[in-house]
């Protein structure tokens, strides 16, 4: 049972996300550092607390800790798009065993950890501030018999900057609700193009927020270098799942 204080901070956190959406076309000095294109989210509260949630999908029970606090911001929660992507993979009976998978903007890591529990060789990436949360969730979800493949790797990755340090021999590149800052879209496309040089398949699950130009990313930015296909849509949640493959260079 959460205390009134925890409930208060959860309310403040989600109010802040709503406020970010309203101000997306205005000044964002409270949310964005010029040297870091992702929200620092340190303006409305300084305290940190955790909340554990349990998710059951594809026969796996995942215990995911969400750290709400000054630094994690949008990396803290398990977003609806991540849950929707996991359910999509379950419906499609995706075979994970033996596949090399990298997740971008992993946040809590729920999608990548699910893949690792089912036999994939997984690398989880995000900005450095999110890595302790990712590492904690990886440790908390190690199967009793051990990981069926290698333990998931947790690494920092800033789009458009250090992506070239990563290999290009992935089978799948995953992202859930990582489309929310238009200034990062060219950086994300560059990163995806590098990771997919050996013809990896990309799956992106995204809330289609017009105020964040999410439709434009999938209609203009991503198709500039990828073949893009809408695989599934949830009208109630306004979430789309896209599949993308790199265009071959002539």
CSV table of C-alpha atoms in Angstrom, one decimal:
chain,number,residue,atom,x,y,z
A,1,UNK,CA,0.0,0.0,0.0
A,2,UNK,CA,1.5,3.4,-1.0
A,3,UNK,CA,1.6,6.2,1.4
A,4,UNK,CA,-0.2,9.5,0.8
A,5,UNK,CA,3.3,11.0,0.2
A,6,UNK,CA,4.0,8.5,-2.6
A,7,UNK,CA,0.6,9.1,-4.1
A,8,UNK,CA,1.3,12.8,-4.1
A,9,UNK,CA,4.6,12.4,-5.9
A,10,UNK,CA,3.0,10.1,-8.5
A,11,UNK,CA,0.4,12.7,-9.1
A,12,UNK,CA,3.1,15.4,-9.5
A,13,UNK,CA,5.0,13.2,-11.9
A,14,UNK,CA,2.1,12.6,-14.3
A,15,UNK,CA,1.0,16.2,-14.0
A,16,UNK,CA,4.4,17.1,-15.1
A,17,UNK,CA,4.2,14.8,-18.2
A,18,UNK,CA,0.9,16.4,-19.1
A,19,UNK,CA,2.3,19.9,-18.6
A,20,UNK,CA,5.3,18.9,-20.9
A,21,UNK,CA,2.8,18.1,-23.6
A,22,UNK,CA,1.1,21.4,-23.3
A,23,UNK,CA,4.4,23.3,-23.4
A,24,UNK,CA,6.0,21.3,-26.2
A,25,UNK,CA,5.8,24.3,-28.6
A,26,UNK,CA,6.9,26.8,-26.0
A,27,UNK,CA,10.1,27.3,-24.0
A,28,UNK,CA,11.3,24.1,-22.4
A,29,UNK,CA,14.2,25.3,-20.3
A,30,UNK,CA,12.7,23.5,-17.3
A,31,UNK,CA,12.7,20.2,-19.1
A,32,UNK,CA,15.6,20.2,-21.5
A,33,UNK,CA,19.3,20.8,-21.0
A,34,UNK,CA,21.0,22.3,-24.1
A,35,UNK,CA,23.8,19.7,-23.8
A,36,UNK,CA,21.3,16.8,-23.3
A,37,UNK,CA,18.4,16.4,-25.8
A,38,UNK,CA,16.4,14.4,-23.3
A,39,UNK,CA,14.3,15.8,-20.4
A,40,UNK,CA,16.2,16.0,-17.1
A,41,UNK,CA,12.9,16.3,-15.3
A,42,UNK,CA,14.3,17.8,-12.1
A,43,UNK,CA,12.1,20.9,-11.8
A,44,UNK,CA,9.0,19.8,-9.8
A,45,UNK,CA,10.3,17.4,-7.2
A,46,UNK,CA,13.6,16.3,-5.7
A,47,UNK,CA,12.6,13.3,-3.6
A,48,UNK,CA,12.9,9.8,-5.0
A,49,UNK,CA,10.8,6.7,-4.3
A,50,UNK,CA,10.2,3.4,-5.9
A,51,UNK,CA,7.2,1.4,-6.9
A,52,UNK,CA,7.2,-2.3,-7.9
A,53,UNK,CA,4.8,-3.6,-10.5
A,54,UNK,CA,4.2,-7.2,-11.7
A,55,UNK,CA,3.5,-8.0,-15.4
A,56,UNK,CA,2.6,-11.4,-16.8
A,57,UNK,CA,3.1,-11.9,-20.5
A,58,UNK,CA,4.2,-14.8,-22.7
A,59,UNK,CA,4.3,-17.0,-19.7
A,60,UNK,CA,6.7,-14.8,-17.9
A,61,UNK,CA,6.1,-12.9,-14.6
A,62,UNK,CA,8.3,-9.8,-14.5
A,63,UNK,CA,8.8,-7.7,-11.4
A,64,UNK,CA,9.6,-4.2,-12.6
A,65,UNK,CA,10.8,-1.4,-10.2
A,66,UNK,CA,10.0,2.1,-11.3
A,67,UNK,CA,12.1,4.9,-9.6
A,68,UNK,CA,10.2,8.1,-9.5
A,69,UNK,CA,12.5,11.0,-8.8
A,70,UNK,CA,14.5,14.0,-9.8
A,71,UNK,CA,16.6,12.6,-12.5
A,72,UNK,CA,14.9,9.7,-14.3
A,73,UNK,CA,11.9,11.7,-15.6
A,74,UNK,CA,10.3,9.8,-18.6
A,75,UNK,CA,12.6,6.8,-18.1
A,76,UNK,CA,10.9,6.0,-14.7
A,77,UNK,CA,7.5,4.5,-15.6
A,78,UNK,CA,6.5,1.4,-17.6
A,79,UNK,CA,4.6,3.2,-20.4
A,80,UNK,CA,1.5,1.8,-22.1
A,81,UNK,CA,3.4,1.5,-25.4
A,82,UNK,CA,5.8,-0.9,-23.8
A,83,UNK,CA,3.0,-3.1,-22.4
A,84,UNK,CA,1.3,-2.9,-25.8
A,85,UNK,CA,4.5,-4.0,-27.6
A,86,UNK,CA,4.9,-7.0,-25.3
A,87,UNK,CA,1.3,-8.1,-25.9
A,88,UNK,CA,1.8,-7.7,-29.6
A,89,UNK,CA,4.8,-10.0,-29.5
A,90,UNK,CA,2.7,-12.5,-27.5
A,91,UNK,CA,-0.1,-12.4,-30.1
A,92,UNK,CA,2.4,-12.9,-32.9
A,93,UNK,CA,4.1,-15.9,-31.2
A,94,UNK,CA,7.5,-14.3,-31.7
A,95,UNK,CA,10.4,-16.8,-31.3
A,96,UNK,CA,13.1,-15.1,-29.2
A,97,UNK,CA,15.6,-17.9,-28.7
A,98,UNK,CA,18.9,-17.3,-30.3
A,99,UNK,CA,18.1,-13.8,-31.6
A,100,UNK,CA,20.3,-10.7,-31.0
A,101,UNK,CA,18.2,-7.9,-29.7
A,102,UNK,CA,18.9,-4.3,-28.8
A,103,UNK,CA,16.4,-2.0,-27.1
A,104,UNK,CA,16.7,1.8,-27.4
A,105,UNK,CA,15.5,4.1,-24.6
A,106,UNK,CA,14.8,1.0,-22.5
A,107,UNK,CA,13.8,2.9,-19.4
A,108,UNK,CA,12.6,0.2,-17.0
A,109,UNK,CA,13.7,-2.5,-19.5
A,110,UNK,CA,10.4,-4.4,-19.5
A,111,UNK,CA,10.5,-5.2,-23.2
A,112,UNK,CA,14.1,-6.3,-23.4
A,113,UNK,CA,14.0,-8.2,-20.2
A,114,UNK,CA,11.0,-10.2,-21.5
A,115,UNK,CA,13.0,-11.1,-24.6
A,116,UNK,CA,16.0,-12.1,-22.5
A,117,UNK,CA,13.8,-14.4,-20.3
A,118,UNK,CA,12.6,-16.1,-23.5
A,119,UNK,CA,16.1,-16.8,-24.8
A,120,UNK,CA,17.2,-13.7,-26.7
A,121,UNK,CA,20.7,-12.2,-26.4
A,122,UNK,CA,19.7,-8.8,-25.3
A,123,UNK,CA,21.4,-5.4,-24.9
A,124,UNK,CA,19.5,-2.7,-23.1
A,125,UNK,CA,20.4,0.9,-23.7
A,126,UNK,CA,19.5,4.3,-22.4
A,127,UNK,CA,21.1,7.5,-21.1
A,128,UNK,CA,23.5,7.0,-18.2
A,129,UNK,CA,21.0,8.3,-15.6
A,130,UNK,CA,18.6,5.4,-16.4
A,131,UNK,CA,21.2,2.6,-16.2
A,132,UNK,CA,21.0,1.9,-12.4
A,133,UNK,CA,17.2,1.3,-12.7
A,134,UNK,CA,17.8,-1.0,-15.7
A,135,UNK,CA,20.5,-3.0,-13.9
A,136,UNK,CA,18.3,-3.4,-10.9
A,137,UNK,CA,15.4,-4.7,-13.0
A,138,UNK,CA,17.7,-7.1,-14.8
A,139,UNK,CA,18.9,-8.6,-11.5
A,140,UNK,CA,15.4,-8.8,-10.1
A,141,UNK,CA,14.2,-10.8,-13.1
A,142,UNK,CA,16.9,-13.4,-13.6
A,143,UNK,CA,15.1,-16.8,-14.0
A,144,UNK,CA,15.7,-19.3,-11.2
A,145,UNK,CA,17.5,-21.5,-13.6
A,146,UNK,CA,19.6,-18.7,-15.0
A,147,UNK,CA,19.4,-16.7,-18.2
A,148,UNK,CA,18.7,-19.0,-21.2
A,149,UNK,CA,21.2,-17.0,-23.2
A,150,UNK,CA,23.8,-14.5,-22.0
A,151,UNK,CA,22.7,-12.2,-19.2
A,152,UNK,CA,21.3,-8.9,-20.7
A,153,UNK,CA,23.9,-6.2,-21.2
A,154,UNK,CA,23.1,-2.7,-19.9
A,155,UNK,CA,25.0,0.1,-21.8
A,156,UNK,CA,24.7,3.8,-22.2
A,157,UNK,CA,23.8,5.1,-25.7
A,158,UNK,CA,23.2,8.7,-26.7
A,159,UNK,CA,21.5,8.7,-30.1
A,160,UNK,CA,23.6,10.3,-32.9
A,161,UNK,CA,26.7,10.4,-30.7
A,162,UNK,CA,28.1,7.1,-29.5
A,163,UNK,CA,25.9,4.7,-31.7
A,164,UNK,CA,29.0,4.0,-33.8
A,165,UNK,CA,30.5,2.1,-30.8
A,166,UNK,CA,27.8,-0.5,-31.2
A,167,UNK,CA,27.8,-3.3,-33.8
A,168,UNK,CA,25.3,-3.7,-36.6
A,169,UNK,CA,24.6,-7.4,-36.5
A,170,UNK,CA,21.3,-7.3,-34.6
A,171,UNK,CA,18.2,-9.3,-35.5
A,172,UNK,CA,15.8,-6.9,-33.8
A,173,UNK,CA,15.9,-3.3,-32.7
A,174,UNK,CA,13.2,-2.4,-30.3
A,175,UNK,CA,11.8,0.9,-28.9
A,176,UNK,CA,8.7,1.7,-26.8
A,177,UNK,CA,7.5,5.3,-26.5
A,178,UNK,CA,10.8,6.9,-27.5
A,179,UNK,CA,9.2,9.3,-30.0
A,180,UNK,CA,8.5,12.5,-28.0
A,181,UNK,CA,11.2,15.1,-28.7
A,182,UNK,CA,11.3,16.3,-32.3
A,183,UNK,CA,14.9,17.6,-32.0
A,184,UNK,CA,16.1,14.0,-31.4
A,185,UNK,CA,14.4,12.5,-34.5
A,186,UNK,CA,17.3,12.9,-36.9
A,187,UNK,CA,19.6,11.5,-34.3
A,188,UNK,CA,17.4,8.5,-33.7
A,189,UNK,CA,17.2,7.8,-37.5
A,190,UNK,CA,21.0,7.9,-37.8
A,191,UNK,CA,21.3,5.5,-34.8
A,192,UNK,CA,18.7,3.1,-36.3
A,193,UNK,CA,20.4,3.2,-39.7
A,194,UNK,CA,23.8,2.2,-38.1
A,195,UNK,CA,22.3,-0.6,-36.0
A,196,UNK,CA,20.4,-2.0,-39.0
A,197,UNK,CA,23.3,-2.1,-41.5
A,198,UNK,CA,23.1,-5.9,-41.5
A,199,UNK,CA,19.3,-5.8,-42.1
A,200,UNK,CA,17.9,-5.9,-38.6
A,201,UNK,CA,14.2,-5.4,-38.2
A,202,UNK,CA,13.0,-2.5,-36.1
A,203,UNK,CA,9.8,-2.5,-34.0
A,204,UNK,CA,8.7,0.8,-32.6
A,205,UNK,CA,5.6,1.1,-30.3
A,206,UNK,CA,4.6,4.7,-30.0
A,207,UNK,CA,1.9,6.9,-28.5
A,208,UNK,CA,0.9,9.1,-31.5
A,209,UNK,CA,1.2,12.5,-29.8
A,210,UNK,CA,0.6,15.2,-32.4
A,211,UNK,CA,2.0,17.8,-30.1
A,212,UNK,CA,5.3,15.9,-30.2
A,213,UNK,CA,5.1,15.4,-33.9
A,214,UNK,CA,5.1,11.6,-33.6
A,215,UNK,CA,3.1,11.2,-36.8
A,216,UNK,CA,5.6,13.2,-38.7
A,217,UNK,CA,8.5,11.0,-37.4
A,218,UNK,CA,6.8,7.9,-38.9
A,219,UNK,CA,5.6,9.7,-42.1
A,220,UNK,CA,8.8,11.7,-42.9
A,221,UNK,CA,11.8,11.1,-40.8
A,222,UNK,CA,11.9,7.3,-40.6
A,223,UNK,CA,10.8,6.7,-44.2
A,224,UNK,CA,13.7,8.8,-45.4
A,225,UNK,CA,15.9,5.8,-44.8
A,226,UNK,CA,13.6,2.9,-43.9
A,227,UNK,CA,10.7,1.0,-45.4
A,228,UNK,CA,8.0,1.5,-42.8
A,229,UNK,CA,4.9,-0.5,-42.2
A,230,UNK,CA,2.1,0.0,-39.6
A,231,UNK,CA,1.5,-3.4,-38.0
A,232,UNK,CA,-1.1,-2.7,-35.4
A,233,UNK,CA,-3.1,0.2,-33.8
A,234,UNK,CA,-4.9,0.7,-30.6
A,235,UNK,CA,-7.4,3.5,-31.1
A,236,UNK,CA,-8.4,3.7,-27.4
A,237,UNK,CA,-4.8,4.3,-26.3
A,238,UNK,CA,-3.7,6.0,-29.5
A,239,UNK,CA,-0.7,3.7,-29.9
A,240,UNK,CA,0.8,2.4,-33.1
A,241,UNK,CA,3.3,-0.4,-33.7
A,242,UNK,CA,5.5,0.0,-36.7
A,243,UNK,CA,7.9,-2.4,-38.4
A,244,UNK,CA,10.8,-0.9,-40.3
A,245,UNK,CA,13.7,-2.2,-42.5
A,246,UNK,CA,16.6,-0.2,-43.8
A,247,UNK,CA,16.5,0.9,-47.4
A,248,UNK,CA,19.3,-0.6,-49.4
A,249,UNK,CA,21.8,2.0,-50.7
A,250,UNK,CA,22.3,1.9,-54.5
